[in-house]
mmCIF file of C-alpha atoms in Angstrom:
data_model
loop_
_atom_site.group_PDB
_atom_site.id
_atom_site.type_symbol
_atom_site.label_atom_id
_atom_site.label_comp_id
_atom_site.label_asym_id
_atom_site.label_seq_id
_atom_site.Cartn_x
_atom_site.Cartn_y
_atom_site.Cartn_z
ATOM 1 C CA MET A 1 9.124 -14.525 5.167
ATOM 2 C CA THR A 2 7.233 -11.601 3.645
ATOM 3 C CA LYS A 3 6.577 -11.883 -0.095
ATOM 4 C CA ILE A 4 7.203 -8.510 -1.714
ATOM 5 C CA ASP A 5 5.679 -7.357 -5.005
ATOM 6 C CA PHE A 6 6.569 -4.180 -6.859
ATOM 7 C CA LEU A 7 3.797 -3.050 -9.215
ATOM 8 C CA SER A 8 4.780 -0.440 -11.777
ATOM 9 C CA SER A 9 2.486 1.835 -13.758
ATOM 10 C CA ASN A 10 3.472 4.031 -16.703
ATOM 11 C CA GLU A 11 1.390 6.859 -15.271
ATOM 12 C CA SER A 12 3.246 9.889 -13.974
ATOM 13 C CA ASP A 13 1.208 11.498 -11.225
ATOM 14 C CA HIS A 14 0.722 10.942 -7.512
ATOM 15 C CA GLU A 15 -3.005 10.266 -7.812
ATOM 16 C CA ALA A 16 -2.236 7.349 -10.159
ATOM 17 C CA ARG A 17 -0.393 5.733 -7.262
ATOM 18 C CA LEU A 18 -3.443 6.156 -5.037
ATOM 19 C CA ARG A 19 -5.686 4.638 -7.712
ATOM 20 C CA LEU A 20 -3.268 1.722 -7.978
ATOM 21 C CA ALA A 21 -3.499 1.286 -4.191
ATOM 22 C CA CYS A 22 -7.292 1.087 -4.579
ATOM 23 C CA ARG A 23 -6.957 -1.613 -7.258
ATOM 24 C CA VAL A 24 -4.600 -3.692 -5.116
ATOM 25 C CA ALA A 25 -6.832 -3.271 -2.048
ATOM 26 C CA GLN A 26 -9.909 -4.285 -4.045
ATOM 27 C CA LYS A 27 -8.231 -7.436 -5.335
ATOM 28 C CA ALA A 28 -6.968 -8.323 -1.844
ATOM 29 C CA LEU A 29 -10.416 -7.749 -0.376
ATOM 30 C CA ARG A 30 -11.945 -10.132 -2.907
ATOM 31 C CA SER A 31 -9.460 -12.803 -1.823
ATOM 32 C CA GLY A 32 -10.439 -12.312 1.831
ATOM 33 C CA ALA A 33 -7.279 -10.533 2.981
ATOM 34 C CA ASP A 34 -7.201 -7.774 5.565
ATOM 35 C CA VAL A 35 -5.327 -4.790 4.148
ATOM 36 C CA PHE A 36 -3.214 -2.141 5.838
ATOM 37 C CA ILE A 37 -2.252 0.861 3.708
ATOM 38 C CA ALA A 38 0.738 2.772 5.066
ATOM 39 C CA CYS A 39 0.273 6.363 3.892
ATOM 40 C CA ALA A 40 3.143 8.834 3.738
ATOM 41 C CA ASP A 41 1.293 11.303 5.967
ATOM 42 C CA ASP A 42 -2.132 12.508 7.081
ATOM 43 C CA THR A 43 -2.565 14.522 3.874
ATOM 44 C CA GLN A 44 -2.097 11.461 1.688
ATOM 45 C CA GLN A 45 -4.441 9.494 3.940
ATOM 46 C CA ALA A 46 -7.073 12.235 3.511
ATOM 47 C CA GLN A 47 -6.636 12.034 -0.296
ATOM 48 C CA LEU A 48 -6.888 8.240 -0.383
ATOM 49 C CA SER A 49 -9.995 7.865 1.780
ATOM 50 C CA PRO A 50 -12.498 9.409 -0.680
ATOM 51 C CA LEU A 51 -10.943 7.428 -3.544
ATOM 52 C CA LEU A 52 -11.617 4.199 -1.671
ATOM 53 C CA TRP A 53 -15.265 5.221 -1.245
ATOM 54 C CA SER A 54 -15.698 6.121 -4.917
ATOM 55 C CA PHE A 55 -13.158 3.872 -6.663
ATOM 56 C CA GLU A 56 -15.849 2.173 -8.727
ATOM 57 C CA PRO A 57 -19.262 3.703 -9.428
ATOM 58 C CA GLU A 58 -21.177 0.586 -8.366
ATOM 59 C CA SER A 59 -19.202 -0.267 -5.232
ATOM 60 C CA PHE A 60 -16.918 1.047 -2.499
ATOM 61 C CA LEU A 61 -13.973 -0.242 -0.515
ATOM 62 C CA PRO A 62 -14.860 -0.163 3.217
ATOM 63 C CA HIS A 63 -12.050 1.268 5.288
ATOM 64 C CA ARG A 64 -11.186 3.075 8.475
ATOM 65 C CA ALA A 65 -8.337 5.042 10.002
ATOM 66 C CA LEU A 66 -6.096 2.975 12.279
ATOM 67 C CA HIS A 67 -7.345 4.408 15.560
ATOM 68 C CA GLU A 68 -11.060 4.322 14.726
ATOM 69 C CA ASP A 69 -13.120 1.651 16.472
ATOM 70 C CA THR A 70 -15.310 0.819 13.470
ATOM 71 C CA PRO A 71 -14.284 -2.556 12.016
ATOM 72 C CA ALA A 72 -13.337 -2.566 8.318
ATOM 73 C CA PRO A 73 -11.243 -4.860 6.118
ATOM 74 C CA ILE A 74 -9.018 -1.980 4.951
ATOM 75 C CA THR A 75 -7.160 0.168 7.453
ATOM 76 C CA LEU A 76 -5.305 3.402 6.695
ATOM 77 C CA GLY A 77 -2.333 4.461 8.783
ATOM 78 C CA THR A 78 1.262 5.636 8.500
ATOM 79 C CA ALA A 79 4.751 4.188 8.744
ATOM 80 C CA ALA A 80 4.698 4.830 12.492
ATOM 81 C CA ASP A 81 2.194 2.146 13.527
ATOM 82 C CA CYS A 82 0.182 -0.658 11.924
ATOM 83 C CA GLY A 83 -1.770 -1.850 14.944
ATOM 84 C CA GLU A 84 -2.348 -5.601 14.982
ATOM 85 C CA HIS A 85 -2.343 -6.078 11.217
ATOM 86 C CA HIS A 86 -0.234 -8.787 9.590
ATOM 87 C CA ASP A 87 -1.938 -9.931 6.373
ATOM 88 C CA LEU A 88 -1.283 -7.545 3.464
ATOM 89 C CA LEU A 89 0.579 -4.227 3.493
ATOM 90 C CA ILE A 90 0.466 -1.590 0.756
ATOM 91 C CA ASN A 91 3.353 0.811 1.322
ATOM 92 C CA LEU A 92 2.868 4.372 0.077
ATOM 93 C CA CYS A 93 5.632 5.741 2.320
ATOM 94 C CA ALA A 94 9.016 6.767 0.938
ATOM 95 C CA GLU A 95 10.746 4.632 3.553
ATOM 96 C CA VAL A 96 10.376 0.975 4.446
ATOM 97 C CA PRO A 97 8.050 0.718 7.475
ATOM 98 C CA GLN A 98 9.823 -0.900 10.441
ATOM 99 C CA TYR A 99 6.967 -3.377 10.873
ATOM 100 C CA PHE A 100 6.901 -4.662 7.256
ATOM 101 C CA SER A 101 8.292 -8.113 8.099
ATOM 102 C CA ARG A 102 5.272 -9.045 10.219
ATOM 103 C CA PHE A 103 3.098 -9.038 7.073
ATOM 104 C CA GLU A 104 2.618 -12.056 4.835
ATOM 105 C CA ARG A 105 2.630 -9.894 1.720
ATOM 106 C CA LEU A 106 3.786 -6.389 0.849
ATOM 107 C CA PHE A 107 3.099 -4.253 -2.217
ATOM 108 C CA GLU A 108 5.311 -1.341 -3.261
ATOM 109 C CA LEU A 109 3.613 0.813 -5.899
ATOM 110 C CA VAL A 110 5.710 2.515 -8.560
ATOM 111 C CA VAL A 111 4.635 5.432 -10.760
ATOM 112 C CA GLN A 112 6.812 7.572 -13.012
ATOM 113 C CA VAL A 113 7.352 10.402 -10.536
ATOM 114 C CA PRO A 114 11.035 11.108 -9.738
ATOM 115 C CA GLU A 115 10.752 10.968 -5.934
ATOM 116 C CA VAL A 116 8.591 7.819 -6.057
ATOM 117 C CA LEU A 117 11.060 6.138 -8.420
ATOM 118 C CA ALA A 118 13.969 7.044 -6.131
ATOM 119 C CA SER A 119 12.271 5.777 -2.969
ATOM 120 C CA THR A 120 10.992 2.530 -4.484
ATOM 121 C CA ARG A 121 14.435 1.814 -5.970
ATOM 122 C CA ALA A 122 15.950 2.339 -2.524
ATOM 123 C CA ASN A 123 13.294 0.081 -0.980
ATOM 124 C CA TRP A 124 13.998 -2.638 -3.588
ATOM 125 C CA SER A 125 17.693 -2.533 -2.655
ATOM 126 C CA TYR A 126 16.850 -2.675 1.042
ATOM 127 C CA TYR A 127 14.661 -5.775 0.692
ATOM 128 C CA LYS A 128 17.039 -7.476 -1.756
ATOM 129 C CA SER A 129 20.055 -6.985 0.523
ATOM 130 C CA ARG A 130 18.125 -8.765 3.277
ATOM 131 C CA GLY A 131 17.168 -11.735 1.119
ATOM 132 C CA TYR A 132 13.431 -11.113 0.708
ATOM 133 C CA PRO A 133 11.714 -12.704 -2.314
ATOM 134 C CA LEU A 134 10.933 -9.906 -4.774
ATOM 135 C CA ASP A 135 8.685 -9.775 -7.812
ATOM 136 C CA PHE A 136 8.284 -6.920 -10.288
ATOM 137 C CA LYS A 137 5.294 -6.457 -12.589
ATOM 138 C CA THR A 138 4.348 -3.688 -14.979
ATOM 139 C CA ILE A 139 0.623 -3.096 -15.209
#
């Protein structure tokens, strides 16, 4: 069963959520996990990609778009399709991706933006009503 973690930040802007996604991806990468980041749309994916390249001045987080052939440990896509991934999912979509249960671990990222709070609360209720193990941490 998928282990689901909600990570909450006191920051109140959309870019803070993208930076948090970079932090989670970096930590997962260090542990050897393959990461799939489900972006809300192509615009968000285009905003996240340069952050992954420049997240830390002395390093970068190698990634690719889902349908690119170049291998990379981090893949960016949308709620529509995750390819063959099944290790770690970072959900930046408002809705729960249909494929979430094939992943070993899922992260929902919470920032203090009204629409993000509403969607992550709804996602918490969705997972809880289906009996998934949930954890909540403030960082």
